[in-house]
Amino acid sequence: MSSKSRKKVLLMGKSGSGKTSMRAIIFKSQLAADTRRLGATIDVESSQIKFLGGLRLDLWDCGGQDSFMDSHLTAQSSTVFRSVHSLIYIFDAESPELLTSDTAYFLKCLRTLRDQNPPSTSSSGSSGEDGGPTVFVLLHKMDLVPVDMQASKLAEFEAEVTKKARESGYQGGLQFYGTSIWNETLYKAWSIVMSHLMPSLSSLRTHLSHFLSLSSASEVVLFERTTFLVISSVTNEQEVHDTEWDERRFERISTMVKAFKLGCSKIRSPFSSLVVSTQHYTAVLDSLTPETYILVIARGEIQPAAIELNIRLARPHFGKLEAIGMAR
Ligand SMILES: Nc1nc2c(ncn2[C@@H]2O[C@H](COP(=O)(O)OP(=O)(O)OP(=O)(O)O)[C@@H](O)[C@H]2O)c(=O)[nH]1
Ligand SMILES: [Mg+2]
């Protein structure tokens, strides 16, 4: 398998920050409440996740207890940090050591990441701003921060950590997101991570736009089948202006449909498709290719059967795109 289609992603952060919880929810469809039973990760748990377009994700969930962190950063540094495509670093928003020892560990990780993937020689699979691995920083457990303080907490944290990273000599980009397993912010951040891992998918938008106009839809969203992360979407901007749509609608749909799918599997009635039809809108969520679901939203006067027919007719075309590596 080529290095282009195989990407190593590190999940790091101190013990209890929520790494394994995220992994379980996004990739193993676990319920958020069930993560309370997770034990601490010993050393590293790596999993291979097959994605659409032949992409294989090597996800390394690195145990965050001090002894494991020290070992990742010293004895095992080349095994852990070499050939990394992206680092996802999780901070616990409520940690008393957020800007002290937690940040100090993060800076050590950045340094080791850079040492093991020097920008000039890391062209294969690396794509940070300066050619090194991309770094995502998640300020996690934001549900524990009062709602009116969440935005300012994230902004101050981002400013402070970026300043310290620059002072330590790190010149690459850092992308910050506030997340919680208890709401859709988790899906928002991970959808962005995924679209970064699969840049070829951006060309899919052209095909989705075509589908949107041919079927007179208001919005078309493509989801990855297992994780239900949003891969791509197109919207008829005119209609959104007219009706003020919720900005977080995609992530909310990911969260709701995943919970619904889980409910279906519990009663041994596998989820296949969903149709909602009201006076104002019609929504059809259906399988598009072996790896994706498509959600089509249209005005109320458009019949679900018409949308279902359009999806059926589009399947062979999108199936071919998927087979050749998602419109690479
Ligand atoms: N309130 C809140 N709790 C969370 C959130 N995410 C995870 N947790 C809880 O945090 C605890 C620790 O989570 P883990 O995922 O095991 O932490 P970890 O980072 O994998 O820890 P190590 O494996 O020791 O490195 C669990 O009880 C989770 O339920 C969140 O967004 N909000
Ligand atoms: Mg863990």
Tab-separated table of C-alpha atoms and ligand atoms in Angstrom:
chain	number	residue	atom	x	y	z
A	1	MET	CA	0.000	0.000	0.000
A	2	SER	CA	1.451	3.401	-0.914
A	3	SER	CA	2.376	5.893	1.800
A	4	LYS	CA	-0.117	8.263	0.188
A	5	SER	CA	-3.054	6.061	1.056
A	6	ARG	CA	-1.701	5.056	4.475
A	7	LYS	CA	-1.601	7.775	7.079
A	8	LYS	CA	-0.284	7.611	10.598
A	9	VAL	CA	-2.157	9.766	13.078
A	10	LEU	CA	-1.133	10.211	16.712
A	11	LEU	CA	-3.649	10.854	19.485
A	12	MET	CA	-1.756	12.298	22.428
A	13	GLY	CA	-2.437	14.221	25.630
A	14	LYS	CA	-2.263	13.607	29.333
A	15	SER	CA	-4.013	10.713	31.033
A	16	GLY	CA	-7.768	11.181	31.400
A	17	SER	CA	-7.998	13.949	28.804
A	18	GLY	CA	-10.381	11.823	26.711
A	19	LYS	CA	-8.370	10.304	23.839
A	20	THR	CA	-9.729	6.777	24.018
A	21	SER	CA	-13.250	8.128	24.580
A	22	MET	CA	-13.094	10.046	21.295
A	23	ARG	CA	-11.715	7.054	19.457
A	24	ALA	CA	-14.458	4.810	20.835
A	25	ILE	CA	-17.253	7.218	19.870
A	26	ILE	CA	-16.029	8.155	16.411
A	27	PHE	CA	-14.596	4.864	15.205
A	28	LYS	CA	-16.355	2.213	17.287
A	29	SER	CA	-19.797	3.825	17.540
A	30	GLN	CA	-19.841	3.690	21.329
A	31	LEU	CA	-22.183	5.865	23.348
A	32	ALA	CA	-20.628	8.816	25.197
A	33	ALA	CA	-21.965	7.520	28.539
A	34	ASP	CA	-20.158	4.184	28.068
A	35	THR	CA	-16.745	5.898	27.977
A	36	ARG	CA	-16.947	6.310	31.768
A	37	ARG	CA	-16.023	2.633	32.004
A	38	LEU	CA	-12.798	2.940	29.975
A	39	GLY	CA	-9.549	2.117	31.745
A	40	ALA	CA	-6.303	4.002	31.201
A	41	THR	CA	-4.501	3.092	27.987
A	42	ILE	CA	-1.338	1.078	28.545
A	43	ASP	CA	1.570	2.208	26.374
A	44	VAL	CA	0.079	2.580	22.868
A	45	GLU	CA	-3.043	1.088	21.290
A	46	SER	CA	-2.845	1.291	17.538
A	47	SER	CA	-5.740	0.549	15.240
A	48	GLN	CA	-6.026	0.413	11.484
A	49	ILE	CA	-9.150	1.973	10.080
A	50	LYS	CA	-10.097	1.487	6.466
A	51	PHE	CA	-11.652	4.502	4.882
A	52	LEU	CA	-13.167	5.350	1.584
A	53	GLY	CA	-10.994	5.713	-1.469
A	54	GLY	CA	-8.571	3.062	-0.187
A	55	LEU	CA	-7.287	5.290	2.603
A	56	ARG	CA	-5.975	3.454	5.625
A	57	LEU	CA	-5.639	5.294	8.863
A	58	ASP	CA	-3.069	4.071	11.384
A	59	LEU	CA	-4.411	5.614	14.565
A	60	TRP	CA	-2.025	5.515	17.528
A	61	ASP	CA	-3.773	6.163	20.827
A	62	CYS	CA	-0.830	6.919	23.110
A	63	GLY	CA	-1.366	6.317	26.838
A	64	GLY	CA	-0.973	9.628	28.650
A	65	GLN	CA	0.222	8.571	32.113
A	66	ASP	CA	3.539	10.270	32.936
A	67	SER	CA	5.615	7.098	32.634
A	68	PHE	CA	4.156	6.328	29.181
A	69	MET	CA	4.534	9.922	28.008
A	70	ASP	CA	8.161	9.923	29.078
A	71	SER	CA	8.740	6.680	27.216
A	72	HIS	CA	7.022	8.001	24.032
A	73	LEU	CA	9.293	11.030	24.178
A	74	THR	CA	12.552	9.179	24.836
A	75	ALA	CA	13.110	5.430	24.364
A	76	GLN	CA	10.258	5.013	21.858
A	77	SER	CA	10.438	8.422	20.201
A	78	SER	CA	11.409	7.235	16.744
A	79	THR	CA	8.826	4.411	16.745
A	80	VAL	CA	6.037	6.702	17.875
A	81	PHE	CA	6.818	9.964	16.084
A	82	ARG	CA	8.429	8.913	12.816
A	83	SER	CA	6.398	9.203	9.580
A	84	VAL	CA	3.498	10.907	11.292
A	85	HIS	CA	0.979	12.589	9.021
A	86	SER	CA	-0.980	14.378	11.748
A	87	LEU	CA	-0.832	14.823	15.504
A	88	ILE	CA	-4.075	15.331	17.397
A	89	TYR	CA	-3.223	16.628	20.850
A	90	ILE	CA	-5.974	16.602	23.482
A	91	PHE	CA	-6.007	18.976	26.464
A	92	ASP	CA	-8.457	18.621	29.347
A	93	ALA	CA	-10.073	22.081	29.545
A	94	GLU	CA	-10.594	21.721	33.282
A	95	SER	CA	-7.093	20.583	34.171
A	96	PRO	CA	-5.473	22.803	36.831
A	97	GLU	CA	-2.143	22.341	35.003
A	98	LEU	CA	-3.490	23.344	31.594
A	99	LEU	CA	-0.975	26.094	30.913
A	100	THR	CA	1.847	24.649	32.988
A	101	SER	CA	2.797	20.973	32.917
A	102	ASP	CA	0.153	19.996	30.307
A	103	THR	CA	1.485	22.614	27.886
A	104	ALA	CA	5.070	21.683	28.733
A	105	TYR	CA	4.362	18.081	27.619
A	106	PHE	CA	2.754	19.367	24.442
A	107	LEU	CA	5.821	21.468	23.616
A	108	LYS	CA	8.038	18.415	24.168
A	109	CYS	CA	5.850	16.456	21.761
A	110	LEU	CA	6.090	19.225	19.151
A	111	ARG	CA	9.856	19.220	19.449
A	112	THR	CA	10.104	15.439	19.138
A	113	LEU	CA	7.646	15.442	16.240
A	114	ARG	CA	9.784	17.975	14.430
A	115	ASP	CA	13.032	16.151	15.231
A	116	GLN	CA	11.641	12.906	13.839
A	117	ASN	CA	10.029	14.554	10.772
A	118	PRO	CA	12.281	17.394	9.675
A	119	PRO	CA	10.351	19.572	7.150
A	120	SER	CA	12.854	19.118	4.315
A	121	THR	CA	12.688	15.330	4.307
A	122	SER	CA	9.076	14.781	5.289
A	123	SER	CA	7.371	15.406	1.995
A	124	SER	CA	5.709	11.988	1.848
A	125	GLY	CA	2.369	12.192	3.553
A	126	SER	CA	3.146	15.311	5.583
A	127	SER	CA	1.201	18.468	5.065
A	128	GLY	CA	1.563	21.027	7.835
A	129	GLU	CA	1.929	24.695	6.877
A	130	ASP	CA	5.710	24.439	6.620
A	131	GLY	CA	5.771	20.913	5.186
A	132	GLY	CA	5.892	19.075	8.527
A	133	PRO	CA	3.072	17.012	10.070
A	134	THR	CA	-0.190	18.823	10.722
A	135	VAL	CA	-1.015	19.501	14.362
A	136	PHE	CA	-4.575	19.721	15.659
A	137	VAL	CA	-5.056	20.898	19.229
A	138	LEU	CA	-8.335	20.003	20.906
A	139	LEU	CA	-9.354	21.770	24.099
A	140	HIS	CA	-11.572	18.951	25.259
A	141	LYS	CA	-14.312	18.476	27.907
A	142	MET	CA	-15.627	21.933	27.091
A	143	ASP	CA	-18.995	20.834	28.528
A	144	LEU	CA	-17.405	21.369	31.955
A	145	VAL	CA	-16.699	25.043	31.172
A	146	PRO	CA	-19.664	27.421	31.651
A	147	VAL	CA	-21.222	28.155	28.249
A	148	ASP	CA	-20.630	31.913	28.392
A	149	MET	CA	-16.913	31.365	29.065
A	150	GLN	CA	-16.195	28.698	26.439
A	151	ALA	CA	-15.294	31.020	23.544
A	152	SER	CA	-12.993	33.234	25.622
A	153	LYS	CA	-11.346	30.208	27.268
A	154	LEU	CA	-10.540	28.716	23.859
A	155	ALA	CA	-9.275	32.051	22.495
A	156	GLU	CA	-6.990	32.674	25.497
A	157	PHE	CA	-5.739	29.097	25.434
A	158	GLU	CA	-4.981	29.307	21.709
A	159	ALA	CA	-3.105	32.608	22.101
A	160	GLU	CA	-1.064	31.376	25.050
A	161	VAL	CA	-0.153	27.963	23.608
A	162	THR	CA	0.687	29.446	20.201
A	163	LYS	CA	2.957	32.007	21.881
A	164	LYS	CA	4.749	29.316	23.861
A	165	ALA	CA	5.100	27.112	20.786
A	166	ARG	CA	6.667	29.970	18.825
A	167	GLU	CA	9.013	30.790	21.718
A	168	SER	CA	10.110	27.158	21.746
A	169	GLY	CA	11.038	27.447	18.075
A	170	TYR	CA	8.060	25.627	16.516
A	171	GLN	CA	7.146	27.385	13.265
A	172	GLY	CA	4.455	25.041	11.884
A	173	GLY	CA	0.715	25.591	11.982
A	174	LEU	CA	-1.546	24.721	14.916
A	175	GLN	CA	-5.295	24.308	14.466
A	176	PHE	CA	-7.377	24.724	17.622
A	177	TYR	CA	-10.886	23.422	18.339
A	178	GLY	CA	-13.028	23.225	21.455
A	179	THR	CA	-14.655	19.786	21.821
A	180	SER	CA	-16.821	17.646	24.063
A	181	ILE	CA	-18.088	14.099	23.718
A	182	TRP	CA	-21.467	15.370	24.915
A	183	ASN	CA	-22.307	17.478	21.885
A	184	GLU	CA	-21.686	17.888	18.166
A	185	THR	CA	-18.378	19.783	18.580
A	186	LEU	CA	-16.610	16.409	18.533
A	187	TYR	CA	-17.976	15.694	15.048
A	188	LYS	CA	-17.149	19.170	13.811
A	189	ALA	CA	-13.486	18.845	14.776
A	190	TRP	CA	-13.129	15.283	13.503
A	191	SER	CA	-14.818	16.107	10.192
A	192	ILE	CA	-12.165	18.781	9.670
A	193	VAL	CA	-9.422	16.313	10.580
A	194	MET	CA	-10.870	13.793	8.123
A	195	SER	CA	-11.166	16.240	5.245
A	196	HIS	CA	-7.548	17.135	5.881
A	197	LEU	CA	-6.571	13.462	5.689
A	198	MET	CA	-8.516	13.044	2.444
A	199	PRO	CA	-7.789	16.205	0.422
A	200	SER	CA	-8.761	14.495	-2.833
A	201	LEU	CA	-12.335	14.560	-1.599
A	202	SER	CA	-12.622	18.285	-2.140
A	203	SER	CA	-12.993	17.566	-5.856
A	204	LEU	CA	-16.128	15.618	-4.972
A	205	ARG	CA	-17.939	18.907	-4.396
A	206	THR	CA	-18.179	19.470	-8.119
A	207	HIS	CA	-20.058	16.188	-8.502
A	208	LEU	CA	-22.284	16.941	-5.527
A	209	SER	CA	-23.060	20.421	-6.933
A	210	HIS	CA	-24.148	18.818	-10.149
A	211	PHE	CA	-26.398	16.453	-8.218
A	212	LEU	CA	-27.813	19.383	-6.199
A	213	SER	CA	-28.850	21.358	-9.262
A	214	LEU	CA	-30.144	18.350	-11.226
A	215	SER	CA	-32.396	17.314	-8.354
A	216	SER	CA	-33.427	20.915	-7.415
A	217	ALA	CA	-32.281	20.232	-3.850
A	218	SER	CA	-31.494	22.854	-1.218
A	219	GLU	CA	-28.592	20.995	0.304
A	220	VAL	CA	-26.660	17.773	-0.226
A	221	VAL	CA	-24.364	16.295	2.428
A	222	LEU	CA	-22.076	13.285	2.134
A	223	PHE	CA	-21.248	11.234	5.237
A	224	GLU	CA	-18.661	8.520	5.752
A	225	ARG	CA	-20.529	5.296	6.488
A	226	THR	CA	-18.892	4.049	9.708
A	227	THR	CA	-18.083	7.269	11.512
A	228	PHE	CA	-20.864	9.373	10.032
A	229	LEU	CA	-18.419	12.243	9.751
A	230	VAL	CA	-19.259	14.831	7.106
A	231	ILE	CA	-17.031	14.402	4.078
A	232	SER	CA	-18.400	17.052	1.803
A	233	SER	CA	-21.478	19.214	1.302
A	234	VAL	CA	-23.029	21.711	-1.079
A	235	THR	CA	-25.769	24.176	-0.365
A	236	ASN	CA	-28.031	26.318	-2.465
A	237	GLU	CA	-26.844	29.566	-0.841
A	238	GLN	CA	-29.946	31.489	-1.877
A	239	GLU	CA	-32.205	29.199	0.133
A	240	VAL	CA	-29.978	29.295	3.214
A	241	HIS	CA	-30.097	33.114	3.184
A	242	ASP	CA	-33.870	32.982	3.002
A	243	THR	CA	-34.343	30.610	5.935
A	244	GLU	CA	-31.390	31.105	8.365
A	245	TRP	CA	-30.244	27.527	8.759
A	246	ASP	CA	-28.489	26.327	11.883
A	247	GLU	CA	-24.727	26.602	11.394
A	248	ARG	CA	-24.130	23.408	13.359
A	249	ARG	CA	-26.675	21.334	11.458
A	250	PHE	CA	-24.188	18.871	9.882
A	251	GLU	CA	-22.579	17.882	13.163
A	252	ARG	CA	-25.974	17.672	14.820
A	253	ILE	CA	-27.138	15.331	12.089
A	254	SER	CA	-23.988	13.185	12.517
A	255	THR	CA	-24.655	12.893	16.255
A	256	MET	CA	-28.367	12.163	15.886
A	257	VAL	CA	-28.106	9.666	13.046
A	258	LYS	CA	-25.306	7.794	14.767
A	259	ALA	CA	-27.397	7.491	17.932
A	260	PHE	CA	-30.372	6.405	15.815
A	261	LYS	CA	-28.273	3.798	13.972
A	262	LEU	CA	-27.076	2.469	17.313
A	263	GLY	CA	-30.680	2.205	18.503
A	264	CYS	CA	-31.587	0.306	15.322
A	265	SER	CA	-28.738	-2.165	15.763
A	266	LYS	CA	-29.780	-2.808	19.378
A	267	ILE	CA	-33.167	-4.031	18.213
A	268	ARG	CA	-31.456	-5.981	15.407
A	269	SER	CA	-33.045	-3.916	12.682
A	270	PRO	CA	-30.111	-2.490	10.725
A	271	PHE	CA	-30.428	1.106	9.615
A	272	SER	CA	-30.801	1.485	5.872
A	273	SER	CA	-32.423	4.828	5.056
A	274	LEU	CA	-34.478	7.637	6.530
A	275	VAL	CA	-37.164	9.870	5.018
A	276	VAL	CA	-38.639	12.929	6.713
A	277	SER	CA	-41.357	14.781	4.869
A	278	THR	CA	-43.089	17.914	6.147
A	279	GLN	CA	-44.975	20.801	4.614
A	280	HIS	CA	-41.756	22.851	4.491
A	281	TYR	CA	-39.061	20.381	3.543
A	282	THR	CA	-38.253	16.845	2.459
A	283	ALA	CA	-35.154	15.064	3.737
A	284	VAL	CA	-33.851	11.747	2.454
A	285	LEU	CA	-30.832	10.000	3.959
A	286	ASP	CA	-29.776	6.975	1.973
A	287	SER	CA	-26.779	4.880	1.075
A	288	LEU	CA	-24.880	6.281	-1.921
A	289	THR	CA	-21.797	4.089	-2.272
A	290	PRO	CA	-20.398	1.174	-0.246
A	291	GLU	CA	-18.582	3.734	1.939
A	292	THR	CA	-20.946	6.701	2.065
A	293	TYR	CA	-24.418	7.976	2.863
A	294	ILE	CA	-25.996	10.955	1.176
A	295	LEU	CA	-28.457	13.363	2.779
A	296	VAL	CA	-30.604	15.375	0.394
A	297	ILE	CA	-32.716	18.259	1.701
A	298	ALA	CA	-35.291	19.817	-0.617
A	299	ARG	CA	-38.347	22.060	-0.465
A	300	GLY	CA	-41.553	20.467	0.811
A	301	GLU	CA	-43.186	20.240	-2.603
A	302	ILE	CA	-40.487	17.882	-3.879
A	303	GLN	CA	-41.597	14.304	-3.303
A	304	PRO	CA	-39.285	11.884	-1.413
A	305	ALA	CA	-39.754	9.347	-4.219
A	306	ALA	CA	-38.218	11.808	-6.703
A	307	ILE	CA	-35.156	12.264	-4.482
A	308	GLU	CA	-34.848	8.518	-3.922
A	309	LEU	CA	-34.936	7.976	-7.668
A	310	ASN	CA	-32.214	10.585	-8.222
A	311	ILE	CA	-30.038	8.929	-5.588
A	312	ARG	CA	-30.549	5.550	-7.225
A	313	LEU	CA	-29.576	6.974	-10.608
A	314	ALA	CA	-26.490	8.694	-9.168
A	315	ARG	CA	-25.165	5.582	-7.412
A	316	PRO	CA	-23.224	4.082	-10.334
A	317	HIS	CA	-21.471	7.400	-11.004
A	318	PHE	CA	-20.432	7.978	-7.380
A	319	GLY	CA	-19.579	4.293	-7.016
A	320	LYS	CA	-17.098	4.644	-9.866
A	321	LEU	CA	-15.553	7.744	-8.259
A	322	GLU	CA	-15.108	5.852	-5.022
A	323	ALA	CA	-13.571	2.879	-6.787
A	324	ILE	CA	-10.916	5.032	-8.451
A	325	GLY	CA	-9.975	6.700	-5.165
A	326	MET	CA	-12.666	9.326	-4.785
A	327	ALA	CA	-12.073	11.520	-7.788
A	328	ARG	CA	-8.333	11.751	-7.215
B	1	LIG	N1	-17.179	15.709	30.958
B	1	LIG	C1	-16.508	15.080	29.994
B	1	LIG	N2	-15.888	13.915	30.256
B	1	LIG	C2	-15.221	13.306	29.238
B	1	LIG	C3	-15.163	13.852	27.938
B	1	LIG	N3	-14.419	13.018	27.154
B	1	LIG	C4	-14.037	12.001	27.931
B	1	LIG	N4	-14.505	12.163	29.199
B	1	LIG	C5	-14.305	11.253	30.346
B	1	LIG	O1	-12.930	11.282	30.703
B	1	LIG	C6	-12.559	10.020	31.265
B	1	LIG	C7	-11.206	9.567	30.754
B	1	LIG	O2	-11.284	9.324	29.401
B	1	LIG	P1	-10.259	8.422	28.548
B	1	LIG	O3	-10.746	8.507	27.141
B	1	LIG	O4	-10.091	7.072	29.134
B	1	LIG	O5	-8.890	9.237	28.733
B	1	LIG	P2	-7.508	8.957	27.972
B	1	LIG	O6	-7.052	10.281	27.456
B	1	LIG	O7	-7.640	7.878	26.986
B	1	LIG	O8	-6.551	8.537	29.194
B	1	LIG	P3	-5.243	7.571	29.123
B	1	LIG	O9	-5.614	6.347	28.370
B	1	LIG	O10	-4.870	7.295	30.544
B	1	LIG	O11	-4.176	8.363	28.439
B	1	LIG	C8	-13.714	9.053	30.983
B	1	LIG	O12	-14.401	8.863	32.204
B	1	LIG	C9	-14.592	9.789	29.993
B	1	LIG	O13	-15.977	9.487	30.141
B	1	LIG	C10	-15.854	15.099	27.688
B	1	LIG	O14	-15.880	15.649	26.592
B	1	LIG	N5	-16.500	15.650	28.761
B	2	MG	MG	-6.813	6.041	26.820
